[in-house]
Amino acid sequence: MLHQSIQIEVPGRELDETIQSKIDLKTKPLGALGVLEKTALKICRIQNTLKPALHKPAVLVCAADHGVVEEGVSPYPQEVTWQMIMNFTGGGAAINVFTRQHGMQLLVADAGVNFNFDPATPILHRKVRKGTRNFAREWAMTPAECDQAMRHGAEIIDQLHAEGCNTIIFGEMGIGNTTAAAALLCKYSGTAPAYAAGAGTGLKEEGIRHKISVIEKALQLHASITEPFDILCALGGLEIAMMVGGMLQAAQNRMIILVDGFIVTSALLAAQAINKNVLEYCLFSHQSNEKGHQAMIEYLEAEPLLNLGMRLGEGTGAAVAYPLVESAVRFFNEMSSFEEAGVSK
């Protein structure tokens, strides 16, 4: 199993004092660049350098369908998943716009969409099966299926890393995946379903109440499951499992992981439950407007860069936040110190 073989080193703290000194001696009041200063320090620590750099940033959008949609938890039909993938390939989705804007590579991977794509479709064809099973009635994935999706994610990240990428954003697409993400939040953190489940793609109050009841039913069914990997198998999605594998591999490769919103953070909840050290490589892009994301952020003791009221998914929040990460690196590398500028402290 992939999760048993991953080895993630905790970045050393040997340079921390020197990094902080360099930040403090820039031509500004102490702490005046706020979260950008913390971001610069973390990037320097990850890369173990006083000359940080962001190379070939990429977005990997993982897509899959969810058996739990049988319970009526989404106002959109399942067909929207494959239709949105075709929109990605046509360049018309929000994530296409933002990756073009920032010159990022965009990859779209089919982890388990309930559709037969033409082999010529310009996506990464990594389908494990056509969607998960209904986790309100049985395990969503067998351990072998979950492991295979994780391995696919790890292999894609390894290839990107081999091509020189050191900064990765994960995105997702899958009708029903906010229900899976909420269920994972409940199981990993102990959050109550009423605080975890939100509108998703646009549920009204009655729909949200039904979604909560479906999650409660699933949690009762899977109450005896406690191992982090088994929780992912029982309640996760194939795209979520792919992201988990990708995150663990990215951390093993000492890459920067710029974390997106609710669904992506649910994958991080699973990844950090499997190996806590993955958090050492994560920067949090934004606070999603999806209800349960606040609980996730608090549980992980994270500090998001932005709060724009976004809840689109696809990796869009992280893509929008990327220039702030770039700004953190640039001020660290390019801003003069008091001594260099001849400015009195």
Coordinates of N, CA and C in Angstrom, one line a residue, residues 32-264:
A32 N 5.8 44.2 9.0 CA 4.9 45.0 8.2 C 4.3 44.3 7.0
L33 N 4.9 43.2 6.6 CA 4.3 42.5 5.4 C 3.5 41.3 5.9
G34 N 3.2 41.2 7.2 CA 2.2 40.3 7.7 C 2.4 38.8 7.3
V35 N 1.4 38.2 6.8 CA 1.4 36.8 6.4 C 2.4 36.5 5.3
L36 N 2.7 37.5 4.5 CA 3.7 37.3 3.5 C 5.1 36.9 4.1
E37 N 5.4 37.5 5.2 CA 6.6 37.2 5.9 C 6.7 35.7 6.4
K38 N 5.5 35.3 7.0 CA 5.4 33.9 7.4 C 5.5 32.9 6.2
T39 N 4.9 33.4 5.1 CA 4.9 32.5 3.9 C 6.4 32.4 3.4
A40 N 7.1 33.5 3.3 CA 8.5 33.5 2.8 C 9.3 32.6 3.7
L41 N 9.1 32.7 5.0 CA 9.9 31.9 5.9 C 9.7 30.4 5.7
K42 N 8.4 30.0 5.5 CA 8.0 28.6 5.3 C 8.6 28.1 4.0
I43 N 8.5 28.9 3.0 CA 9.1 28.4 1.7 C 10.6 28.2 1.8
C44 N 11.3 29.2 2.4 CA 12.7 29.0 2.6 C 13.0 27.8 3.4
R45 N 12.2 27.5 4.4 CA 12.5 26.3 5.2 C 12.2 25.0 4.4
I46 N 11.2 25.0 3.6 CA 10.9 23.8 2.8 C 12.0 23.6 1.8
Q47 N 12.5 24.7 1.2 CA 13.6 24.5 0.2 C 15.0 24.6 0.8
N48 N 15.1 24.8 2.2 CA 16.4 24.9 2.9 C 17.3 25.8 2.2
T49 N 16.9 27.0 2.0 CA 17.7 28.0 1.2 C 17.4 29.4 1.6
L50 N 18.3 30.3 1.3 CA 18.1 31.7 1.4 C 17.8 32.4 0.1
K51 N 17.6 31.5 -0.9 CA 17.3 32.0 -2.3 C 16.1 31.2 -2.8
P52 N 14.9 31.3 -2.2 CA 13.8 30.5 -2.6 C 13.4 30.8 -4.1
A53 N 12.7 29.8 -4.7 CA 12.3 30.0 -6.1 C 11.1 29.1 -6.3
L54 N 10.1 29.6 -7.1 CA 9.0 28.8 -7.5 C 9.2 28.4 -9.0
H55 N 9.3 27.1 -9.2 CA 9.6 26.6 -10.5 C 8.4 25.8 -11.1
K56 N 8.0 26.2 -12.3 CA 7.0 25.5 -13.1 C 5.7 25.1 -12.3
P57 N 5.1 26.1 -11.7 CA 3.9 25.8 -10.9 C 2.8 25.1 -11.7
A58 N 2.2 24.1 -11.2 CA 1.2 23.3 -11.9 C -0.1 23.1 -11.1
V59 N -1.2 23.0 -11.8 CA -2.5 22.6 -11.2 C -2.9 21.3 -11.7
L60 N -3.2 20.4 -10.8 CA -3.7 19.0 -11.1 C -5.1 18.9 -10.7
V61 N -6.1 18.9 -11.6 CA -7.5 18.8 -11.3 C -7.9 17.3 -11.4
C62 N -8.3 16.7 -10.3 CA -8.7 15.3 -10.2 C -10.2 15.2 -10.2
A63 N -10.7 14.3 -11.1 CA -12.1 14.2 -11.3 C -12.6 12.8 -11.1
A64 N -13.8 12.7 -10.5 CA -14.5 11.4 -10.3 C -15.9 11.6 -9.8
D65 N -16.7 10.5 -10.0 CA -18.1 10.6 -9.6 C -18.3 9.8 -8.2
H66 N -19.5 10.1 -7.6 CA -19.7 9.6 -6.3 C -21.1 8.8 -6.2
G67 N -21.0 7.6 -5.7 CA -22.2 6.8 -5.6 C -23.3 7.4 -4.6
V68 N -22.8 8.3 -3.7 CA -23.8 8.8 -2.7 C -24.8 9.8 -3.4
V69 N -24.5 10.2 -4.6 CA -25.5 11.0 -5.3 C -26.9 10.3 -5.4
E70 N -26.9 9.0 -5.3 CA -28.1 8.2 -5.3 C -29.1 8.7 -4.2
E71 N -28.5 9.3 -3.2 CA -29.3 9.8 -2.0 C -29.9 11.1 -2.2
G72 N -29.6 11.7 -3.4 CA -30.2 13.1 -3.7 C -29.5 14.2 -3.0
V73 N -28.2 14.2 -2.9 CA -27.5 15.2 -2.1 C -27.0 16.3 -3.0
S74 N -27.2 16.3 -4.3 CA -26.8 17.4 -5.2 C -27.9 17.8 -6.0
P75 N -28.0 19.2 -6.3 CA -29.1 19.7 -7.2 C -28.7 19.5 -8.7
Y76 N -27.4 19.1 -8.9 CA -26.9 18.9 -10.3 C -26.9 17.4 -10.6
P77 N -27.2 17.0 -11.8 CA -27.1 15.6 -12.2 C -25.6 15.2 -12.4
Q78 N -25.3 13.9 -12.3 CA -24.0 13.4 -12.3 C -23.3 13.7 -13.7
E79 N -24.0 13.8 -14.7 CA -23.5 14.1 -16.0 C -22.6 15.4 -16.1
V80 N -22.9 16.3 -15.1 CA -22.1 17.5 -15.1 C -20.6 17.3 -14.9
T81 N -20.3 16.2 -14.2 CA -18.8 15.9 -14.0 C -18.1 15.8 -15.3
W82 N -18.6 14.9 -16.2 CA -17.9 14.7 -17.4 C -18.0 15.9 -18.4
Q83 N -19.2 16.5 -18.3 CA -19.4 17.7 -19.1 C -18.4 18.8 -18.7
M84 N -18.1 19.0 -17.4 CA -17.2 20.0 -17.0 C -15.7 19.6 -17.4
I85 N -15.4 18.3 -17.4 CA -14.1 17.9 -17.9 C -13.9 18.3 -19.3
M86 N -15.0 18.2 -20.1 CA -14.9 18.7 -21.5 C -14.7 20.2 -21.6
N87 N -15.3 20.9 -20.6 CA -15.2 22.3 -20.5 C -13.7 22.7 -20.2
F88 N -13.1 21.9 -19.3 CA -11.7 22.1 -19.0 C -10.8 21.9 -20.2
T89 N -11.1 20.8 -21.0 CA -10.3 20.6 -22.1 C -10.5 21.6 -23.2
G90 N -11.7 22.3 -23.2 CA -11.9 23.3 -24.2 C -11.4 24.7 -23.7
G91 N -10.9 24.8 -22.5 CA -10.3 26.0 -22.0 C -11.3 27.0 -21.4
G92 N -12.6 26.6 -21.2 CA -13.6 27.5 -20.8 C -14.0 27.6 -19.4
A93 N -13.3 26.9 -18.5 CA -13.7 26.9 -17.1 C -12.9 28.0 -16.3
A94 N -13.3 28.3 -15.1 CA -12.6 29.3 -14.3 C -11.1 28.9 -14.1
I95 N -10.9 27.6 -13.8 CA -9.5 27.3 -13.6 C -8.6 27.4 -14.8
N96 N -9.2 27.3 -16.0 CA -8.5 27.6 -17.3 C -8.1 29.0 -17.3
V97 N -9.0 29.9 -17.0 CA -8.8 31.3 -17.0 C -7.6 31.7 -16.1
F98 N -7.6 31.2 -14.9 CA -6.6 31.6 -13.9 C -5.3 31.0 -14.2
T99 N -5.2 29.8 -14.7 CA -3.9 29.2 -15.0 C -3.3 29.9 -16.2
R100 N -4.2 30.2 -17.2 CA -3.6 31.0 -18.3 C -3.1 32.4 -17.8
Q101 N -3.8 33.0 -16.9 CA -3.4 34.3 -16.4 C -2.0 34.2 -15.7
H102 N -1.7 33.1 -15.0 CA -0.5 33.0 -14.2 C 0.5 32.2 -14.9
G103 N 0.3 31.7 -16.1 CA 1.3 30.9 -16.8 C 1.5 29.6 -16.2
M104 N 0.5 29.0 -15.6 CA 0.6 27.7 -15.0 C 0.3 26.5 -15.9
Q105 N 0.9 25.4 -15.7 CA 0.5 24.2 -16.4 C -0.8 23.6 -15.8
L106 N -1.7 23.2 -16.6 CA -3.0 22.6 -16.0 C -3.1 21.2 -16.6
L107 N -3.3 20.3 -15.6 CA -3.5 18.9 -16.0 C -4.9 18.5 -15.4
V108 N -5.6 17.7 -16.2 CA -6.9 17.2 -15.7 C -6.8 15.6 -15.7
A109 N -7.1 15.0 -14.6 CA -7.0 13.6 -14.5 C -8.4 12.9 -14.2
D110 N -8.7 11.9 -15.0 CA -9.9 11.1 -14.7 C -9.6 10.0 -13.7
A111 N -10.0 10.2 -12.5 CA -9.7 9.2 -11.4 C -10.8 8.2 -11.4
G112 N -12.0 8.6 -11.8 CA -13.2 7.7 -11.7 C -14.5 8.3 -12.1
V113 N -14.5 8.9 -13.3 CA -15.7 9.5 -13.8 C -16.6 8.5 -14.4
N114 N -17.9 8.6 -14.2 CA -18.9 7.6 -14.7 C -19.2 8.0 -16.2
F115 N -18.2 7.8 -17.0 CA -18.3 8.2 -18.4 C -17.2 7.5 -19.2
N116 N -17.4 7.2 -20.4 CA -16.4 6.6 -21.3 C -15.8 7.7 -22.2
F117 N -14.7 8.3 -21.8 CA -14.0 9.3 -22.6 C -13.3 8.7 -23.8
D118 N -13.4 9.4 -24.9 CA -12.6 9.0 -26.0 C -11.1 9.0 -25.6
P119 N -10.4 7.9 -26.0 CA -8.9 7.9 -25.6 C -8.1 9.1 -26.1
A120 N -8.6 9.8 -27.1 CA -7.9 10.9 -27.6 C -8.2 12.2 -26.8
T121 N -9.2 12.1 -25.9 CA -9.5 13.3 -25.0 C -8.2 13.7 -24.3
P122 N -7.8 15.0 -24.3 CA -6.5 15.4 -23.8 C -6.6 15.5 -22.2
I123 N -6.8 14.4 -21.6 CA -6.7 14.3 -20.1 C -5.8 13.2 -19.7
L124 N -5.5 13.1 -18.4 CA -4.8 11.9 -17.9 C -5.8 10.8 -17.6
H125 N -5.7 9.7 -18.4 CA -6.7 8.7 -18.2 C -6.3 7.7 -17.1
R126 N -6.8 7.9 -15.9 CA -6.4 7.1 -14.8 C -7.6 6.5 -14.0
K127 N -8.6 6.2 -14.8 CA -9.9 5.8 -14.2 C -9.7 4.4 -13.4
V128 N -10.0 4.4 -12.2 CA -10.0 3.2 -11.4 C -11.3 2.4 -11.5
R129 N -12.4 3.1 -11.5 CA -13.7 2.5 -11.7 C -14.7 3.7 -12.0
K130 N -15.9 3.4 -12.5 CA -16.8 4.5 -12.8 C -17.5 5.0 -11.6
G131 N -16.8 5.7 -10.8 CA -17.4 6.3 -9.6 C -17.3 5.4 -8.4
T132 N -17.5 6.0 -7.2 CA -17.5 5.2 -6.0 C -18.8 4.5 -5.8
R133 N -18.9 3.6 -4.8 CA -20.2 3.1 -4.3 C -20.8 4.1 -3.4
N134 N -22.1 3.9 -3.1 CA -22.8 4.8 -2.2 C -22.4 4.5 -0.7
F135 N -21.6 5.5 -0.2 CA -21.0 5.3 1.2 C -22.1 5.4 2.3
A136 N -23.3 5.7 1.9 CA -24.4 5.7 3.0 C -24.9 4.3 3.1
R137 N -24.4 3.4 2.2 CA -24.9 2.0 2.3 C -23.7 0.9 2.4
E138 N -22.5 1.3 1.9 CA -21.4 0.4 2.0 C -20.1 1.3 1.8
W139 N -19.0 0.6 1.9 CA -17.7 1.3 1.7 C -17.7 1.9 0.3
A140 N -17.2 3.2 0.2 CA -17.1 3.8 -1.1 C -16.1 3.1 -2.1
M141 N -15.0 2.7 -1.5 CA -14.0 2.1 -2.3 C -13.4 0.9 -1.5
T142 N -13.0 -0.1 -2.2 CA -12.2 -1.2 -1.6 C -10.8 -0.6 -1.3
P143 N -10.1 -1.2 -0.4 CA -8.7 -0.7 -0.1 C -7.8 -0.8 -1.4
A144 N -8.0 -1.8 -2.3 CA -7.2 -1.9 -3.5 C -7.6 -0.7 -4.4
E145 N -8.8 -0.4 -4.5 CA -9.2 0.7 -5.4 C -8.7 2.1 -4.9
C146 N -8.8 2.3 -3.6 CA -8.3 3.5 -3.0 C -6.8 3.6 -3.2
D147 N -6.1 2.6 -2.9 CA -4.7 2.6 -3.1 C -4.3 2.8 -4.5
Q148 N -5.0 2.3 -5.5 CA -4.7 2.5 -6.9 C -4.9 4.0 -7.2
A149 N -5.9 4.6 -6.8 CA -6.2 6.0 -7.0 C -5.0 6.9 -6.4
M150 N -4.6 6.5 -5.2 CA -3.5 7.2 -4.5 C -2.2 7.1 -5.3
R151 N -2.0 5.9 -5.8 CA -0.8 5.6 -6.6 C -0.8 6.4 -7.9
H152 N -1.9 6.5 -8.5 CA -2.0 7.3 -9.7 C -1.6 8.8 -9.4
G153 N -2.2 9.3 -8.3 CA -1.9 10.7 -7.9 C -0.4 10.9 -7.7
A154 N 0.2 9.9 -6.9 CA 1.6 10.0 -6.6 C 2.5 9.9 -7.9
E155 N 2.1 9.1 -8.8 CA 2.9 9.0 -10.1 C 2.8 10.2 -10.9
I156 N 1.7 10.9 -11.0 CA 1.5 12.1 -11.7 C 2.4 13.2 -11.1
I157 N 2.4 13.3 -9.8 CA 3.2 14.3 -9.1 C 4.7 14.0 -9.3
D158 N 5.1 12.7 -9.2 CA 6.5 12.4 -9.4 C 6.9 12.8 -10.8
Q159 N 6.1 12.6 -11.8 CA 6.4 13.1 -13.2 C 6.6 14.6 -13.3
L160 N 5.6 15.3 -12.7 CA 5.8 16.8 -12.6 C 7.1 17.2 -12.0
H161 N 7.4 16.6 -10.9 CA 8.6 16.9 -10.1 C 9.8 16.6 -11.0
A162 N 9.8 15.5 -11.7 CA 10.9 15.2 -12.6 C 11.1 16.2 -13.7
E163 N 10.0 16.9 -14.0 CA 10.1 17.9 -15.1 C 10.4 19.3 -14.5
G164 N 10.7 19.3 -13.2 CA 11.1 20.6 -12.6 C 10.1 21.4 -11.8
C165 N 8.9 20.8 -11.7 CA 7.9 21.5 -10.9 C 8.2 21.4 -9.4
N166 N 8.1 22.5 -8.7 CA 8.3 22.4 -7.2 C 7.2 23.1 -6.5
T167 N 6.1 23.5 -7.2 CA 4.9 24.1 -6.5 C 3.7 23.5 -7.2
I168 N 2.8 22.9 -6.4 CA 1.7 22.2 -6.9 C 0.4 22.6 -6.2
I169 N -0.6 22.8 -7.1 CA -2.0 23.1 -6.6 C -2.9 21.9 -7.0
F170 N -3.7 21.4 -6.1 CA -4.6 20.4 -6.4 C -6.0 21.0 -6.6
G171 N -6.8 20.6 -7.6 CA -8.1 21.0 -7.8 C -9.0 19.7 -8.0
E172 N -10.3 19.9 -8.1 CA -11.1 18.7 -8.2 C -12.4 19.0 -8.9
M173 N -13.0 18.0 -9.4 CA -14.4 18.0 -10.0 C -15.1 16.7 -9.8
G174 N -16.3 16.8 -9.2 CA -17.1 15.6 -9.0 C -18.4 15.9 -8.3
I175 N -19.5 15.8 -9.0 CA -20.8 16.0 -8.4 C -21.0 15.0 -7.2
G176 N -21.3 15.6 -6.1 CA -21.5 14.8 -4.8 C -20.3 14.9 -3.9
N177 N -19.2 15.5 -4.4 CA -18.0 15.5 -3.5 C -18.0 16.4 -2.3
T178 N -18.9 17.3 -2.2 CA -18.9 18.1 -1.0 C -19.5 17.2 0.1
T179 N -20.4 16.2 -0.2 CA -20.9 15.3 0.8 C -19.8 14.4 1.3
A180 N -19.0 13.9 0.4 CA -17.8 13.1 0.8 C -16.9 13.9 1.7
A181 N -16.6 15.1 1.3 CA -15.7 16.0 2.0 C -16.2 16.2 3.4
A182 N -17.5 16.5 3.5 CA -18.1 16.8 4.8 C -18.1 15.5 5.7
A183 N -18.3 14.3 5.1 CA -18.3 13.1 5.9 C -16.8 12.8 6.4
L184 N -15.9 13.1 5.6 CA -14.5 12.9 6.0 C -14.1 13.9 7.1
L185 N -14.6 15.1 7.0 CA -14.3 16.1 8.1 C -14.9 15.6 9.4
C186 N -16.1 15.1 9.4 CA -16.8 14.6 10.6 C -15.9 13.4 11.2
K187 N -15.5 12.5 10.3 CA -14.8 11.3 10.8 C -13.4 11.6 11.3
Y188 N -12.7 12.5 10.6 CA -11.3 12.7 11.0 C -11.2 13.7 12.2
S189 N -12.1 14.7 12.3 CA -12.0 15.7 13.3 C -13.0 15.7 14.4
G190 N -14.1 14.9 14.2 CA -15.1 14.9 15.2 C -16.2 16.0 15.1
T191 N -16.1 16.7 14.0 CA -17.1 17.8 13.7 C -18.5 17.2 13.5
A192 N -19.5 17.8 14.0 CA -20.8 17.3 13.8 C -21.3 17.6 12.4
P193 N -22.1 16.7 11.8 CA -22.6 16.9 10.4 C -23.3 18.2 10.2
A194 N -24.0 18.7 11.2 CA -24.7 20.0 11.0 C -23.7 21.1 10.8
Y195 N -22.5 21.0 11.3 CA -21.5 22.1 11.1 C -20.6 21.8 9.9
A196 N -20.6 20.5 9.4 CA -19.8 20.1 8.3 C -20.4 20.3 6.9
A197 N -21.7 20.1 6.8 CA -22.4 20.1 5.5 C -23.0 21.4 5.2
G198 N -22.7 21.8 3.9 CA -23.2 23.1 3.5 C -23.9 23.0 2.1
A199 N -24.0 24.1 1.4 CA -24.8 24.2 0.2 C -24.2 23.4 -1.0
G200 N -22.9 23.2 -1.0 CA -22.3 22.5 -2.1 C -22.5 23.3 -3.4
T201 N -23.1 22.7 -4.4 CA -23.4 23.3 -5.7 C -24.7 24.1 -5.7
G202 N -25.3 24.3 -4.5 CA -26.4 25.2 -4.4 C -27.7 24.7 -3.8
L203 N -27.5 23.8 -2.8 CA -28.7 23.3 -2.1 C -29.3 24.3 -1.2
K204 N -30.7 24.3 -1.1 CA -31.4 25.1 -0.2 C -31.5 24.5 1.1
E205 N -32.1 25.1 2.1 CA -32.1 24.7 3.5 C -32.6 23.2 3.6
E206 N -33.7 22.9 2.9 CA -34.2 21.6 3.0 C -33.2 20.5 2.5
G207 N -32.6 20.9 1.4 CA -31.6 20.0 0.8 C -30.4 19.8 1.7
I208 N -30.0 20.9 2.4 CA -28.9 20.8 3.3 C -29.2 19.9 4.5
R209 N -30.5 20.0 5.0 CA -30.9 19.1 6.1 C -30.9 17.7 5.6
H210 N -31.3 17.4 4.4 CA -31.3 16.0 3.9 C -29.8 15.5 3.8
K211 N -29.0 16.4 3.3 CA -27.5 16.0 3.2 C -27.0 15.7 4.5
I212 N -27.3 16.4 5.5 CA -26.8 16.2 6.9 C -27.3 14.8 7.4
S213 N -28.6 14.5 7.1 CA -29.1 13.2 7.5 C -28.4 12.0 6.8
V214 N -28.1 12.2 5.5 CA -27.3 11.2 4.8 C -26.0 10.9 5.4
I215 N -25.3 12.0 5.8 CA -24.0 11.9 6.4 C -24.1 11.3 7.8
E216 N -25.1 11.6 8.5 CA -25.3 11.0 9.8 C -25.5 9.5 9.7
K217 N -26.3 9.1 8.7 CA -26.5 7.7 8.4 C -25.2 7.0 8.0
A218 N -24.4 7.6 7.2 CA -23.1 7.0 6.8 C -22.2 6.9 8.0
L219 N -22.1 7.9 8.9 CA -21.2 7.9 10.0 C -21.7 6.7 11.0
Q220 N -23.0 6.5 11.1 CA -23.4 5.5 11.9 C -23.1 4.1 11.4
L221 N -23.2 4.0 10.0 CA -22.8 2.7 9.3 C -21.4 2.4 9.5
H222 N -20.5 3.4 9.5 CA -19.1 3.2 9.5 C -18.5 3.6 10.9
A223 N -19.3 3.6 11.9 CA -18.8 4.0 13.2 C -17.6 3.3 13.8
S224 N -17.5 2.0 13.4 CA -16.4 1.2 14.0 C -15.0 1.4 13.3
I225 N -15.0 2.2 12.2 CA -13.8 2.3 11.4 C -13.0 3.5 12.0
T226 N -11.7 3.2 12.3 CA -10.9 4.2 13.0 C -9.5 4.4 12.3
E227 N -9.1 3.5 11.5 CA -7.8 3.7 10.8 C -7.9 4.8 9.7
P228 N -7.0 5.7 9.6 CA -7.1 6.8 8.6 C -7.3 6.4 7.2
F229 N -6.6 5.3 6.8 CA -6.7 4.8 5.4 C -8.1 4.2 5.2
D230 N -8.6 3.5 6.2 CA -9.9 2.8 6.1 C -11.0 3.9 6.0
I231 N -10.8 5.0 6.7 CA -11.8 6.1 6.7 C -11.9 6.6 5.3
L232 N -10.7 6.8 4.7 CA -10.7 7.3 3.3 C -11.4 6.3 2.3
C233 N -11.1 5.0 2.5 CA -11.8 4.0 1.7 C -13.3 4.1 1.8
A234 N -13.8 4.2 3.1 CA -15.2 4.1 3.4 C -16.0 5.3 2.9
L235 N -15.4 6.5 3.1 CA -16.2 7.7 2.9 C -15.6 8.6 1.8
G236 N -14.5 8.3 1.3 CA -13.9 9.3 0.3 C -14.4 9.1 -1.1
G237 N -13.7 9.8 -2.0 CA -13.9 9.7 -3.4 C -12.6 9.3 -4.1
L238 N -12.7 8.8 -5.4 CA -11.6 8.4 -6.1 C -10.7 9.6 -6.4
E239 N -11.3 10.8 -6.7 CA -10.5 12.0 -6.9 C -9.9 12.5 -5.6
I240 N -10.5 12.3 -4.5 CA -10.0 12.7 -3.2 C -8.8 11.8 -2.9
A241 N -8.9 10.5 -3.1 CA -7.8 9.5 -2.9 C -6.7 9.9 -3.8
M242 N -6.9 10.2 -5.0 CA -5.8 10.6 -5.9 C -5.1 11.8 -5.4
M243 N -5.8 12.8 -4.8 CA -5.2 14.0 -4.3 C -4.4 13.6 -3.0
V244 N -4.9 12.7 -2.2 CA -4.2 12.3 -1.0 C -2.8 11.7 -1.4
G245 N -2.8 10.8 -2.4 CA -1.6 10.2 -2.9 C -0.6 11.2 -3.4
G246 N -1.2 12.2 -4.2 CA -0.4 13.3 -4.7 C 0.2 14.2 -3.7
M247 N -0.6 14.5 -2.7 CA -0.1 15.3 -1.6 C 1.1 14.6 -0.8
L248 N 0.9 13.4 -0.5 CA 1.9 12.6 0.2 C 3.2 12.6 -0.6
Q249 N 3.1 12.3 -1.9 CA 4.2 12.3 -2.8 C 4.9 13.6 -2.9
A250 N 4.1 14.7 -3.0 CA 4.6 16.0 -3.2 C 5.4 16.4 -1.9
A251 N 4.9 16.0 -0.7 CA 5.7 16.3 0.5 C 7.0 15.5 0.6
Q252 N 6.9 14.2 0.1 CA 8.1 13.4 0.1 C 9.1 14.0 -0.8
N253 N 8.7 14.7 -1.9 CA 9.5 15.3 -2.9 C 9.9 16.7 -2.5
R254 N 9.5 17.2 -1.3 CA 9.8 18.5 -0.7 C 9.3 19.6 -1.6
M255 N 8.1 19.4 -2.2 CA 7.4 20.4 -3.0 C 6.5 21.3 -2.1
I256 N 6.2 22.5 -2.6 CA 5.3 23.4 -2.0 C 3.9 23.0 -2.4
I257 N 3.0 22.7 -1.5 CA 1.6 22.4 -1.7 C 0.7 23.6 -1.4
L258 N 0.1 24.2 -2.4 CA -0.7 25.4 -2.1 C -2.2 24.8 -2.1
V259 N -2.7 24.8 -0.9 CA -4.0 24.1 -0.6 C -5.2 24.9 -1.0
D260 N -6.1 24.3 -1.8 CA -7.3 25.0 -2.2 C -8.4 24.9 -1.1
G261 N -9.7 24.8 -1.5 CA -10.8 24.9 -0.5 C -11.2 23.6 0.1
F262 N -12.6 23.5 0.2 CA -13.2 22.5 1.0 C -12.8 21.0 0.6
I263 N -13.0 20.7 -0.7 CA -12.7 19.3 -1.1 C -11.2 19.0 -1.0
V264 N -10.4 19.9 -1.5 CA -9.0 19.6 -1.4 C -8.5 19.5 0.1

